[in-house]
PDB file as gemmi writes it, atoms N, CA and C in Angstrom:
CRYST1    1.000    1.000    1.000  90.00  90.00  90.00 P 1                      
ATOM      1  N   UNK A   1     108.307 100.747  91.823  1.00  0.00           N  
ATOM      2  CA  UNK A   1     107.363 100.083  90.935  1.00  0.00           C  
ATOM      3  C   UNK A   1     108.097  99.696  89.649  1.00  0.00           C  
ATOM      4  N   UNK A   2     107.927  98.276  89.572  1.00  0.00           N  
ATOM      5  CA  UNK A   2     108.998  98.076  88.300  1.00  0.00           C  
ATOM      6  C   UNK A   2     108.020  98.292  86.949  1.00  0.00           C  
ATOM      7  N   UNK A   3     106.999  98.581  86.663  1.00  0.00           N  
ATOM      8  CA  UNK A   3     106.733  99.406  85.374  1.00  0.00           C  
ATOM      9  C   UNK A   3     106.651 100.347  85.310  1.00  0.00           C  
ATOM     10  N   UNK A   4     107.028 101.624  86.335  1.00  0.00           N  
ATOM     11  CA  UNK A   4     107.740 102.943  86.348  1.00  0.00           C  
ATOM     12  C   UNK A   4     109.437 102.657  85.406  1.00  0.00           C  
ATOM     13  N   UNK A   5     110.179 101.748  86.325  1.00  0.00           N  
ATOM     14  CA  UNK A   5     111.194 101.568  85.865  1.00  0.00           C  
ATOM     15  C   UNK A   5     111.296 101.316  84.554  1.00  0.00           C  
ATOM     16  N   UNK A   6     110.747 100.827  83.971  1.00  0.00           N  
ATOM     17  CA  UNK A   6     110.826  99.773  82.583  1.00  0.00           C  
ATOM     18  C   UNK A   6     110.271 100.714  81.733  1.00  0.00           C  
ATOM     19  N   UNK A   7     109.256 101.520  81.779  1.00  0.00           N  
ATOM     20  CA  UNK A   7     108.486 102.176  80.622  1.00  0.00           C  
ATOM     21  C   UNK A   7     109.696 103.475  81.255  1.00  0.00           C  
ATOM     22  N   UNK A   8     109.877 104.124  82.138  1.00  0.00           N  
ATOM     23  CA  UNK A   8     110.291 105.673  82.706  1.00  0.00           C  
ATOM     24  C   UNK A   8     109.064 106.502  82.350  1.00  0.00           C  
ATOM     25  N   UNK A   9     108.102 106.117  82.951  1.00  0.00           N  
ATOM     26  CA  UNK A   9     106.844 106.800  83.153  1.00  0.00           C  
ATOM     27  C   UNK A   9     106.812 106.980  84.673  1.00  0.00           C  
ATOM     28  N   UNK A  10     106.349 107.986  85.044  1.00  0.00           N  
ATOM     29  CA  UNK A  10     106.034 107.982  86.172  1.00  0.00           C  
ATOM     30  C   UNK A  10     104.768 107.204  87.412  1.00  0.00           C  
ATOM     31  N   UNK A  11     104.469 106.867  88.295  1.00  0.00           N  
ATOM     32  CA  UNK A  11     103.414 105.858  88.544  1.00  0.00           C  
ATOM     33  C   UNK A  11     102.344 106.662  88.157  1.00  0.00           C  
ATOM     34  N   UNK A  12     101.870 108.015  88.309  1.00  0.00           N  
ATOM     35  CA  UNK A  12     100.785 108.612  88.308  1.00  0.00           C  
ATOM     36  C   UNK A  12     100.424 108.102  86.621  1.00  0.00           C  
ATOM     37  N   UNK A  13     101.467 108.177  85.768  1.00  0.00           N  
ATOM     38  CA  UNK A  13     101.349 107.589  83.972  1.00  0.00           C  
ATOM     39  C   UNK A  13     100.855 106.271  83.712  1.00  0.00           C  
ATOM     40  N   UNK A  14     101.505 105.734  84.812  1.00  0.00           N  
ATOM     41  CA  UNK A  14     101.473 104.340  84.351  1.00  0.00           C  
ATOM     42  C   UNK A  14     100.075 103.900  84.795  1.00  0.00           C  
ATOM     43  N   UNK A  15      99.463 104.252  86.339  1.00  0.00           N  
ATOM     44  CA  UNK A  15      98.236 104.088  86.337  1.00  0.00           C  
ATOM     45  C   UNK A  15      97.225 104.686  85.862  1.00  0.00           C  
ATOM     46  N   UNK A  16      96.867 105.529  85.183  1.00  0.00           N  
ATOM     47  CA  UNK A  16      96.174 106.139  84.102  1.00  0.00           C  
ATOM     48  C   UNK A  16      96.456 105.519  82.772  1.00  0.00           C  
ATOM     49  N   UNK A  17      97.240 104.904  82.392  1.00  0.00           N  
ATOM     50  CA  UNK A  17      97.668 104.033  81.565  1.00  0.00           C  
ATOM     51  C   UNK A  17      96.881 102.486  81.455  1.00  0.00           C  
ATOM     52  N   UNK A  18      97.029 102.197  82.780  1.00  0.00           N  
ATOM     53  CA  UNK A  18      96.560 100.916  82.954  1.00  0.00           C  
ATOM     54  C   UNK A  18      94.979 100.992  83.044  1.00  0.00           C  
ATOM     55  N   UNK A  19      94.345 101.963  83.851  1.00  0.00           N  
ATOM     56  CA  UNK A  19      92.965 102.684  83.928  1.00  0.00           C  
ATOM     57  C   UNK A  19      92.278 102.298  82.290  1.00  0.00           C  
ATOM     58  N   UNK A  20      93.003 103.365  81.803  1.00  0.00           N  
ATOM     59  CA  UNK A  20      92.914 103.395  80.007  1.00  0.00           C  
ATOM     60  C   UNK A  20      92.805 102.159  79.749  1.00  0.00           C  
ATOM     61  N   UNK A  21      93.638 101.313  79.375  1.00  0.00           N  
ATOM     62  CA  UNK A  21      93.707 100.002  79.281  1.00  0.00           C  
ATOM     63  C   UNK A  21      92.188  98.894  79.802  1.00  0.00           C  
ATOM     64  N   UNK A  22      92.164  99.191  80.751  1.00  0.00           N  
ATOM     65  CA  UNK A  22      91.158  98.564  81.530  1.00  0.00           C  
ATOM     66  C   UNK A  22      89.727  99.070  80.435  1.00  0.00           C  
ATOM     67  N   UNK A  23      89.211 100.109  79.920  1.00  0.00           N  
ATOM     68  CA  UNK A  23      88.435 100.869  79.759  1.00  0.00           C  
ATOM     69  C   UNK A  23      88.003 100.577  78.115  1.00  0.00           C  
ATOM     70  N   UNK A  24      89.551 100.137  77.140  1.00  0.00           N  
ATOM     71  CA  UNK A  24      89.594  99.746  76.031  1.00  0.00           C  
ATOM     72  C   UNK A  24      89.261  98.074  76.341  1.00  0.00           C  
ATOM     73  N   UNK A  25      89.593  97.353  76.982  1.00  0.00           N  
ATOM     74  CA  UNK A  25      89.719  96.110  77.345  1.00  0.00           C  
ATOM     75  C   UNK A  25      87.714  95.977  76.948  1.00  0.00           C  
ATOM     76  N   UNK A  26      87.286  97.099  78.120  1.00  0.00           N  
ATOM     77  CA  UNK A  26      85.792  96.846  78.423  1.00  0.00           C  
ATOM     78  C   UNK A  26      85.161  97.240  76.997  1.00  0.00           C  
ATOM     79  N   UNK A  27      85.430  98.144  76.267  1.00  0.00           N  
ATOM     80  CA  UNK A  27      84.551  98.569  74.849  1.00  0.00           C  
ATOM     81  C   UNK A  27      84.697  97.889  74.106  1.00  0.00           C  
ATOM     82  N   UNK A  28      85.694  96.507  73.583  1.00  0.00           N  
ATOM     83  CA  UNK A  28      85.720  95.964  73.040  1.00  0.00           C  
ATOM     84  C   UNK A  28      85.332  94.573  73.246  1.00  0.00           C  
ATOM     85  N   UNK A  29      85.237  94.409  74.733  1.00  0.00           N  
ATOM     86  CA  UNK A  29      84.399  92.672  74.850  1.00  0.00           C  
ATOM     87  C   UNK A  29      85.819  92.057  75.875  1.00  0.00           C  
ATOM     88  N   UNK A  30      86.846  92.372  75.472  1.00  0.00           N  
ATOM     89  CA  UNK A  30      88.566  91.403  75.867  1.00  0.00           C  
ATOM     90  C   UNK A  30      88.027  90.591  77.058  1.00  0.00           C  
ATOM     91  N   UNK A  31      88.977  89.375  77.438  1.00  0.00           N  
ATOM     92  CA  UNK A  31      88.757  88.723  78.432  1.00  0.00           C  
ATOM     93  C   UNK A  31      89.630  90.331  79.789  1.00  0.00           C  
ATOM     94  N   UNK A  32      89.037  90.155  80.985  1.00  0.00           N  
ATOM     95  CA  UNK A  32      89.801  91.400  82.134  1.00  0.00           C  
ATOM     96  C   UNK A  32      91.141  91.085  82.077  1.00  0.00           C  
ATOM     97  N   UNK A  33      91.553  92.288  82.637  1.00  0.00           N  
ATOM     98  CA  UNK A  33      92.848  92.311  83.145  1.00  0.00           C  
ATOM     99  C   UNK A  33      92.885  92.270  84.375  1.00  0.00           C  
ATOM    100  N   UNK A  34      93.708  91.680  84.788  1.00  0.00           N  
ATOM    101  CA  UNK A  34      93.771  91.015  86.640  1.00  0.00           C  
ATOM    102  C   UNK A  34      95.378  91.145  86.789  1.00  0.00           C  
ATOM    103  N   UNK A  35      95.949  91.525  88.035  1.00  0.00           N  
ATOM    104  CA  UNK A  35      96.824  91.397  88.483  1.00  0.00           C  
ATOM    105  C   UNK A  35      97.365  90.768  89.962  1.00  0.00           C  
ATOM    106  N   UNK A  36      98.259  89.782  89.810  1.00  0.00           N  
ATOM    107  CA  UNK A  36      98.752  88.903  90.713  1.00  0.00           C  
ATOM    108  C   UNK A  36     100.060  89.215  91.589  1.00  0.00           C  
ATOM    109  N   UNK A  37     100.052  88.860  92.340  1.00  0.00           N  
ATOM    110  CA  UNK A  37     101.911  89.492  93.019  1.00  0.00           C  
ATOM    111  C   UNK A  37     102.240  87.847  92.375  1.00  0.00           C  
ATOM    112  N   UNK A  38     101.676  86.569  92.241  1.00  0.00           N  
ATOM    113  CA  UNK A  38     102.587  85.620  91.724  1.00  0.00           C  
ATOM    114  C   UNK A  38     103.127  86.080  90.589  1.00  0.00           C  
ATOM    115  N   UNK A  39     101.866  86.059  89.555  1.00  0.00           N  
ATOM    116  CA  UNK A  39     101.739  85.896  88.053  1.00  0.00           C  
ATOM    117  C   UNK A  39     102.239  87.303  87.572  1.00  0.00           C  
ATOM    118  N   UNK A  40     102.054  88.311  87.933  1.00  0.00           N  
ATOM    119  CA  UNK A  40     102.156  90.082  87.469  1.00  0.00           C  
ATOM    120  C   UNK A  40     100.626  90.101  86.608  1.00  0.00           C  
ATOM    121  N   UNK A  41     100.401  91.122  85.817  1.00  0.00           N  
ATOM    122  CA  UNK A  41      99.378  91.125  84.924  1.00  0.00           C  
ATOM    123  C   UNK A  41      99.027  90.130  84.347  1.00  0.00           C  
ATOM    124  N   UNK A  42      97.499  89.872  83.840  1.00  0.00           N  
ATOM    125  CA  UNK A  42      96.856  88.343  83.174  1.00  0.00           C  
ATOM    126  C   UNK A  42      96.247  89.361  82.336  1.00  0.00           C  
ATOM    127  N   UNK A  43      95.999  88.273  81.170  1.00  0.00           N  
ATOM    128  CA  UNK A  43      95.052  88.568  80.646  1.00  0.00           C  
ATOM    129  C   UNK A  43      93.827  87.822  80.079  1.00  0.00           C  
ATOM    130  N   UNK A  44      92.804  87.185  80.461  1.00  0.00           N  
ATOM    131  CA  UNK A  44      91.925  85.866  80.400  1.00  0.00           C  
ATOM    132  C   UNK A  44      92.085  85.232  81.320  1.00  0.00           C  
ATOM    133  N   UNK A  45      92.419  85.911  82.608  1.00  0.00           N  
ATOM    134  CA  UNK A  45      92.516  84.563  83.506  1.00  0.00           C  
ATOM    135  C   UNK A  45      91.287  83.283  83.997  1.00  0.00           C  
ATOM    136  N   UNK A  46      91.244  82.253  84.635  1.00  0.00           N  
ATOM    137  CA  UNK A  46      90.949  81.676  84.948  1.00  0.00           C  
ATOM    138  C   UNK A  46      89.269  82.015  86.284  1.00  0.00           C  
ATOM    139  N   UNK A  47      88.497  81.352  86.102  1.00  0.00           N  
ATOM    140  CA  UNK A  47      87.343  82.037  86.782  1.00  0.00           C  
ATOM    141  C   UNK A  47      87.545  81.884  88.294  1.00  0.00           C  
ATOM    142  N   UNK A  48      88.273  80.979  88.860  1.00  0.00           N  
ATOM    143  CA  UNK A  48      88.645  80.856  90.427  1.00  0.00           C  
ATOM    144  C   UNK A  48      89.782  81.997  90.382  1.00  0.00           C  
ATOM    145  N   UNK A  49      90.892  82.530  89.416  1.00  0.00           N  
ATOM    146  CA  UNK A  49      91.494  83.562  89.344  1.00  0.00           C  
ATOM    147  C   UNK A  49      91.083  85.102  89.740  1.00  0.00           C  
ATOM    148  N   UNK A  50      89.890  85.031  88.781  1.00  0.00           N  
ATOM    149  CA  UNK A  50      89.326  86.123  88.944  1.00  0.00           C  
ATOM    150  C   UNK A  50      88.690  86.537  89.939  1.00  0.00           C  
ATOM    151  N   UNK A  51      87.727  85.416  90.456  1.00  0.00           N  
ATOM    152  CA  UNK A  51      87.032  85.382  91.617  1.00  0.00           C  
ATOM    153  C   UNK A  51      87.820  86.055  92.611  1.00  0.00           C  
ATOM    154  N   UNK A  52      89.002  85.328  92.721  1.00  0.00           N  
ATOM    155  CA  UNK A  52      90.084  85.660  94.074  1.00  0.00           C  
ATOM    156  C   UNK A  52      91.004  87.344  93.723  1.00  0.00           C  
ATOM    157  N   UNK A  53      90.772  87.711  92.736  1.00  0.00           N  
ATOM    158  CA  UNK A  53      91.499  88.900  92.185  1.00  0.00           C  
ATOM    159  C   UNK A  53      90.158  90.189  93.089  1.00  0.00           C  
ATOM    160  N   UNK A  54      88.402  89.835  92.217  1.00  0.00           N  
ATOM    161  CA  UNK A  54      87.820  90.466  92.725  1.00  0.00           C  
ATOM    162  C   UNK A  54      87.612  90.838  94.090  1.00  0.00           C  
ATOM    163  N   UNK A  55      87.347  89.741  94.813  1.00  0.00           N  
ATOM    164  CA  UNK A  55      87.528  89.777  96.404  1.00  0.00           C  
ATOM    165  C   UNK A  55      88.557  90.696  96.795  1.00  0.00           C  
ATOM    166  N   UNK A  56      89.665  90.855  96.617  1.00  0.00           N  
ATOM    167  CA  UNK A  56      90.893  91.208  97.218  1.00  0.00           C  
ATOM    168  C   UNK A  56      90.615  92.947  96.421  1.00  0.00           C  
ATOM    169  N   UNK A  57      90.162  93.255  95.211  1.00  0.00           N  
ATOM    170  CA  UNK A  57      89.886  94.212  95.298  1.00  0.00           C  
ATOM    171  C   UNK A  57      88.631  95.148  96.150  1.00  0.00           C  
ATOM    172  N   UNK A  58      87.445  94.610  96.154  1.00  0.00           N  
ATOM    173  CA  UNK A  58      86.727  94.267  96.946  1.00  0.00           C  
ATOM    174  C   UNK A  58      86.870  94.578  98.665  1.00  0.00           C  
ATOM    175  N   UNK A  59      87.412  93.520  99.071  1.00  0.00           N  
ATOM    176  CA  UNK A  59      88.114  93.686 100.356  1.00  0.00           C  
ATOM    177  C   UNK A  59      89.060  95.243 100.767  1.00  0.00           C  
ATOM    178  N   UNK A  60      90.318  95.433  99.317  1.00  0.00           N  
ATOM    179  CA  UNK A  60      90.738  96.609  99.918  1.00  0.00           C  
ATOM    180  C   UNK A  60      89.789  97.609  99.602  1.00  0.00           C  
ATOM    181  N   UNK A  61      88.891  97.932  98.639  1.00  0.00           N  
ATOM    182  CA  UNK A  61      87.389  99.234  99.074  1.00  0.00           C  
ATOM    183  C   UNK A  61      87.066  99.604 100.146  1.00  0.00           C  
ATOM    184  N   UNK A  62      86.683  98.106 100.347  1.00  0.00           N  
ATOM    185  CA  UNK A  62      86.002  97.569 101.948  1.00  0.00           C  
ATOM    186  C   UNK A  62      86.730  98.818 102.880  1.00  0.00           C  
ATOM    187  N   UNK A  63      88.309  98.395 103.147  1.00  0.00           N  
ATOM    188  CA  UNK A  63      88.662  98.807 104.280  1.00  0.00           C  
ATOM    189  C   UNK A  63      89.019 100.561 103.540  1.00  0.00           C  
ATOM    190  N   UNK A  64      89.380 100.936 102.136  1.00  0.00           N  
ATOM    191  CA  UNK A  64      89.343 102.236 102.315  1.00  0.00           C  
ATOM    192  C   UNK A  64      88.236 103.665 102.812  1.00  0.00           C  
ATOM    193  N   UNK A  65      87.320 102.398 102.294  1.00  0.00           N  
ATOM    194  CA  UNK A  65      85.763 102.860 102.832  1.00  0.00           C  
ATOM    195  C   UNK A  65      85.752 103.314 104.122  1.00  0.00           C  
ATOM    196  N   UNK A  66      85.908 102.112 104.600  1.00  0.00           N  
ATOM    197  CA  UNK A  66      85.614 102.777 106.405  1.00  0.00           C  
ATOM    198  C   UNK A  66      86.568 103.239 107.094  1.00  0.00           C  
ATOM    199  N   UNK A  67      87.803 103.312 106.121  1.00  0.00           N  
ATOM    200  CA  UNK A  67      88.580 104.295 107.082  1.00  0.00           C  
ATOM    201  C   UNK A  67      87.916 106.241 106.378  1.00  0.00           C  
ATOM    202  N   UNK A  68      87.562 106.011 105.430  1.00  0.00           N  
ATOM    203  CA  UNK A  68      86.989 107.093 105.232  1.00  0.00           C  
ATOM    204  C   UNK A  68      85.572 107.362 106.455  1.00  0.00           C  
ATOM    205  N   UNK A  69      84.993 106.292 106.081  1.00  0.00           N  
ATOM    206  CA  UNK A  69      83.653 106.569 106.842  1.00  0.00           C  
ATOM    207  C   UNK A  69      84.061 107.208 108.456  1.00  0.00           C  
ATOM    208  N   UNK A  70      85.062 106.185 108.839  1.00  0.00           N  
ATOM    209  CA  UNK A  70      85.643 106.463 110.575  1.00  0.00           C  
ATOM    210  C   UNK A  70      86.523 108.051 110.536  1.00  0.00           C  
ATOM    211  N   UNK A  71      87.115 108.247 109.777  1.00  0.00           N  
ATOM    212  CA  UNK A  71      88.446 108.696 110.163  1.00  0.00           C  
ATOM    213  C   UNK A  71      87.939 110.388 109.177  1.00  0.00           C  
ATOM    214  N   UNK A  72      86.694 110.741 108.119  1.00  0.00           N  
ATOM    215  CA  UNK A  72      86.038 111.814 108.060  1.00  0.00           C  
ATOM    216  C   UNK A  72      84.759 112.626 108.128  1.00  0.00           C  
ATOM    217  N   UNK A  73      83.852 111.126 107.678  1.00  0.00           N  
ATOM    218  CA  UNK A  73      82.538 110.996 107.703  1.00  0.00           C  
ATOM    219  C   UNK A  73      81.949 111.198 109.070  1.00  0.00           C  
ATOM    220  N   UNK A  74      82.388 110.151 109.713  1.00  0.00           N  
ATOM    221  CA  UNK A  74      81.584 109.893 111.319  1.00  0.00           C  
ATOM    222  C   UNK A  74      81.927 111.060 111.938  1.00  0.00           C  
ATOM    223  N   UNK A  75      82.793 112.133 112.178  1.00  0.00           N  
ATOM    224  CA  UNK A  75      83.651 112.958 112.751  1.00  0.00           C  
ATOM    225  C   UNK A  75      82.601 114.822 112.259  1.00  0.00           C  
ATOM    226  N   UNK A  76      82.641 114.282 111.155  1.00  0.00           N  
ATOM    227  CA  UNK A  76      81.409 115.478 110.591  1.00  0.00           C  
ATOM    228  C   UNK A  76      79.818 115.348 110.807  1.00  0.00           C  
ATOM    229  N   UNK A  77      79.623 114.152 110.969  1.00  0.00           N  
ATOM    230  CA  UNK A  77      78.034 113.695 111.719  1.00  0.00           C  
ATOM    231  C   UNK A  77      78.214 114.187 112.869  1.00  0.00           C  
ATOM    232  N   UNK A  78      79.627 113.704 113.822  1.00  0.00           N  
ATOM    233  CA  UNK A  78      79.020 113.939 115.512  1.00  0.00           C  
ATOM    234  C   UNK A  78      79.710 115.645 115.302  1.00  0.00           C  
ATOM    235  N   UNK A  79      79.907 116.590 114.684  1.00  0.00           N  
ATOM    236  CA  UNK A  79      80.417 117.493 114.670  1.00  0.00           C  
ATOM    237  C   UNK A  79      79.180 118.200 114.522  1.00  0.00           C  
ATOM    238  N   UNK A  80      78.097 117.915 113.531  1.00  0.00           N  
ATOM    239  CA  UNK A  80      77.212 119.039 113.158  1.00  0.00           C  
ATOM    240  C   UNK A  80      76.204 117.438 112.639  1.00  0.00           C  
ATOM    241  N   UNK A  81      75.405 117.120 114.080  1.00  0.00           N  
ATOM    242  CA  UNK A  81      74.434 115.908 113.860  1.00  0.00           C  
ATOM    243  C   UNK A  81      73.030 116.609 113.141  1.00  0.00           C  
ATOM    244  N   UNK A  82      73.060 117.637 112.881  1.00  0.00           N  
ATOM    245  CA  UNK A  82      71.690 117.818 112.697  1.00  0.00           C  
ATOM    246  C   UNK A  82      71.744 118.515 110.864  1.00  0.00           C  
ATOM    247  N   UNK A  83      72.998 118.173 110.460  1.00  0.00           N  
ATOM    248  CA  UNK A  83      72.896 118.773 109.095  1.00  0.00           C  
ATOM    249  C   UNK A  83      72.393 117.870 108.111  1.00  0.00           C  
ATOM    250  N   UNK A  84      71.611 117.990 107.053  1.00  0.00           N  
ATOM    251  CA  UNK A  84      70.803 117.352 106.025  1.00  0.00           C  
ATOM    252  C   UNK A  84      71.430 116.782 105.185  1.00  0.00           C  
ATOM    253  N   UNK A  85      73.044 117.277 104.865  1.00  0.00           N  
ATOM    254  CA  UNK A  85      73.616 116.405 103.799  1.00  0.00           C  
ATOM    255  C   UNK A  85      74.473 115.650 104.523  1.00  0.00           C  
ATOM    256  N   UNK A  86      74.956 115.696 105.759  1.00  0.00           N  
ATOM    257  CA  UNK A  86      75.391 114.498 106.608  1.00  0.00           C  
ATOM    258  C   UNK A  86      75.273 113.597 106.560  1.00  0.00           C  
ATOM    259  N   UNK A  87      73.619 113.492 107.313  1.00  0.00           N  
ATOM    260  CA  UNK A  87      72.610 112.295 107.695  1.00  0.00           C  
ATOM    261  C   UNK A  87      72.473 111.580 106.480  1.00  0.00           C  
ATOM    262  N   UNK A  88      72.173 112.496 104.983  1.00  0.00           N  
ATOM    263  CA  UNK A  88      71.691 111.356 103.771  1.00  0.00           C  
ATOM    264  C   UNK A  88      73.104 110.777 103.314  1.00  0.00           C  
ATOM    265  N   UNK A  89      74.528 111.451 103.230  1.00  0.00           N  
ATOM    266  CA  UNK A  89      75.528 110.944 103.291  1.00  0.00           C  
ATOM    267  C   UNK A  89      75.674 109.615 104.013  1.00  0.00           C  
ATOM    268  N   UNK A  90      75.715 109.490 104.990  1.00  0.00           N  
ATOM    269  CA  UNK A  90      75.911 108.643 106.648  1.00  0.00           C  
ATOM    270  C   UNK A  90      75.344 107.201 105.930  1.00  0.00           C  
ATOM    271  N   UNK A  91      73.727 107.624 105.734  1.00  0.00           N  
ATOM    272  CA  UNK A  91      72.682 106.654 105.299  1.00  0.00           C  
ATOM    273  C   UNK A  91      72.880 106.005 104.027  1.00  0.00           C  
ATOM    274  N   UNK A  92      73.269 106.885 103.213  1.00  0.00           N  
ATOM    275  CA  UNK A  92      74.235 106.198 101.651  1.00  0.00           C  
ATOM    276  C   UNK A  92      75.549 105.047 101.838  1.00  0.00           C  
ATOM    277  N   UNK A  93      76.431 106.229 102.629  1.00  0.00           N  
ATOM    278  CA  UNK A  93      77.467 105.257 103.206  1.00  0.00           C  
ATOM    279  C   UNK A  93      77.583 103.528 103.582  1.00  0.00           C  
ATOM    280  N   UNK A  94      76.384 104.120 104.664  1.00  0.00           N  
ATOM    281  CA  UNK A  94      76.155 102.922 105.196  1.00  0.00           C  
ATOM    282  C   UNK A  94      75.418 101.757 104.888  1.00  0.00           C  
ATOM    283  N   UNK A  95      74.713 101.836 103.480  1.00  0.00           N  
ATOM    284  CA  UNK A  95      74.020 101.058 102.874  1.00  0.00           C  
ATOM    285  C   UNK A  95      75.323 100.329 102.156  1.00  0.00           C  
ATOM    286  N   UNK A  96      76.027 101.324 101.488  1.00  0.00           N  
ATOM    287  CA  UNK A  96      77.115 100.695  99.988  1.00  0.00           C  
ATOM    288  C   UNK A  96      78.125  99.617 101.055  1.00  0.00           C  
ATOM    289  N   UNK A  97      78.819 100.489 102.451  1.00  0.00           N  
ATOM    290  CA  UNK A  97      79.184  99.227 103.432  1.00  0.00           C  
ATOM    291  C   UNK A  97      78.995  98.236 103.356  1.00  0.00           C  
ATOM    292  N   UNK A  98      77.424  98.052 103.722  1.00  0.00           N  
ATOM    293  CA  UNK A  98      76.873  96.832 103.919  1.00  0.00           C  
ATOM    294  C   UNK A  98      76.646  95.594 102.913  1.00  0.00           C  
ATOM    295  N   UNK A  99      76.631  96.253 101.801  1.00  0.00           N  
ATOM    296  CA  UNK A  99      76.614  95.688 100.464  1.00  0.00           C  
ATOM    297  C   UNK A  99      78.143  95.028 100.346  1.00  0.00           C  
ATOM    298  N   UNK A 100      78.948  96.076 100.591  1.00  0.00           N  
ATOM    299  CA  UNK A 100      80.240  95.824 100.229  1.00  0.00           C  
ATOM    300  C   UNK A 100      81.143  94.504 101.410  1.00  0.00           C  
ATOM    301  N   UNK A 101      80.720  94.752 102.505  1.00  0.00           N  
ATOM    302  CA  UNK A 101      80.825  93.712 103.469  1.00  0.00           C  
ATOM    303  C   UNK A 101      80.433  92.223 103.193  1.00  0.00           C  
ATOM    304  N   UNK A 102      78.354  92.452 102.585  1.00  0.00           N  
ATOM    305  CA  UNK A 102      77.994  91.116 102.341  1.00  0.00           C  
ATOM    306  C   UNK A 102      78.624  90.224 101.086  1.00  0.00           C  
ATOM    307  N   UNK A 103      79.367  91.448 100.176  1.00  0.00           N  
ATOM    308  CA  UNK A 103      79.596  90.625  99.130  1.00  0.00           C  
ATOM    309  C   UNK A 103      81.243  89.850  99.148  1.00  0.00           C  
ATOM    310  N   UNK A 104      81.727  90.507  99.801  1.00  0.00           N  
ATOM    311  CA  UNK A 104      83.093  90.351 100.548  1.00  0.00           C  
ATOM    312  C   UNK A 104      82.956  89.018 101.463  1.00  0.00           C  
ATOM    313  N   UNK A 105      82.561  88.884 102.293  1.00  0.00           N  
ATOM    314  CA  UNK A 105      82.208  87.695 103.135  1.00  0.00           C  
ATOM    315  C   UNK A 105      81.319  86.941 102.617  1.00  0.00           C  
ATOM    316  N   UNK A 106      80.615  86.643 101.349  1.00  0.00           N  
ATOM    317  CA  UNK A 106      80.064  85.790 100.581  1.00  0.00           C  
ATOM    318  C   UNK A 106      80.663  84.705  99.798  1.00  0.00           C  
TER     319      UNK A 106                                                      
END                                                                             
């Protein structure tokens, strides 16, 4: 990661850093911060910019989501189907999915 390199922070620093950043950005009004593999970091970018920044964050949720949902969630439903914080889990899950899918493919 070349702003590990450049600052000699470690990544765990640097993204808590940038987190931070993001957080001051929001209490004060700033145009976002967006990041590009063209451009590297923006700051005010462009609204078709952003658009395409959100999606792609968006999109990767998407898929960390359901590899969570597949790969711990679903596995503890068919493990113990009849437990109460499962099922309302499952049903939460699967609502924010769906949300997260429609807004993704929108």
């Amino acid at each position: 990661m070349a702003h590990t390199r450049a600052s000699e922070l470690s990544p765990s620093q640097v993204r808590s850093g940038l987190a931070a950043l993001r957080d001051v950005i929001a209490d004060n009004g700033w145009p976002p911060l967006i990041w590009t593999r063209a451009d590297g970091y923006q700051l005010g970018a462009e609204r078709a910019e952003l658009e395409a920044y959100e999606r792609a964050v968006l999109l990767e949720k998407l898929t960390q989501f359901r590899r969570f949902i597949t790969g711990t969630v679903a596995p503890h439903a068919a493990a113990h189907p009849g437990d109460k914080w499962i099922r309302h889990i499952v049903a939460q899950l699967n609502s924010i999915e769906s949300t997260l899918d429609l807004v993704v493919s929108s």
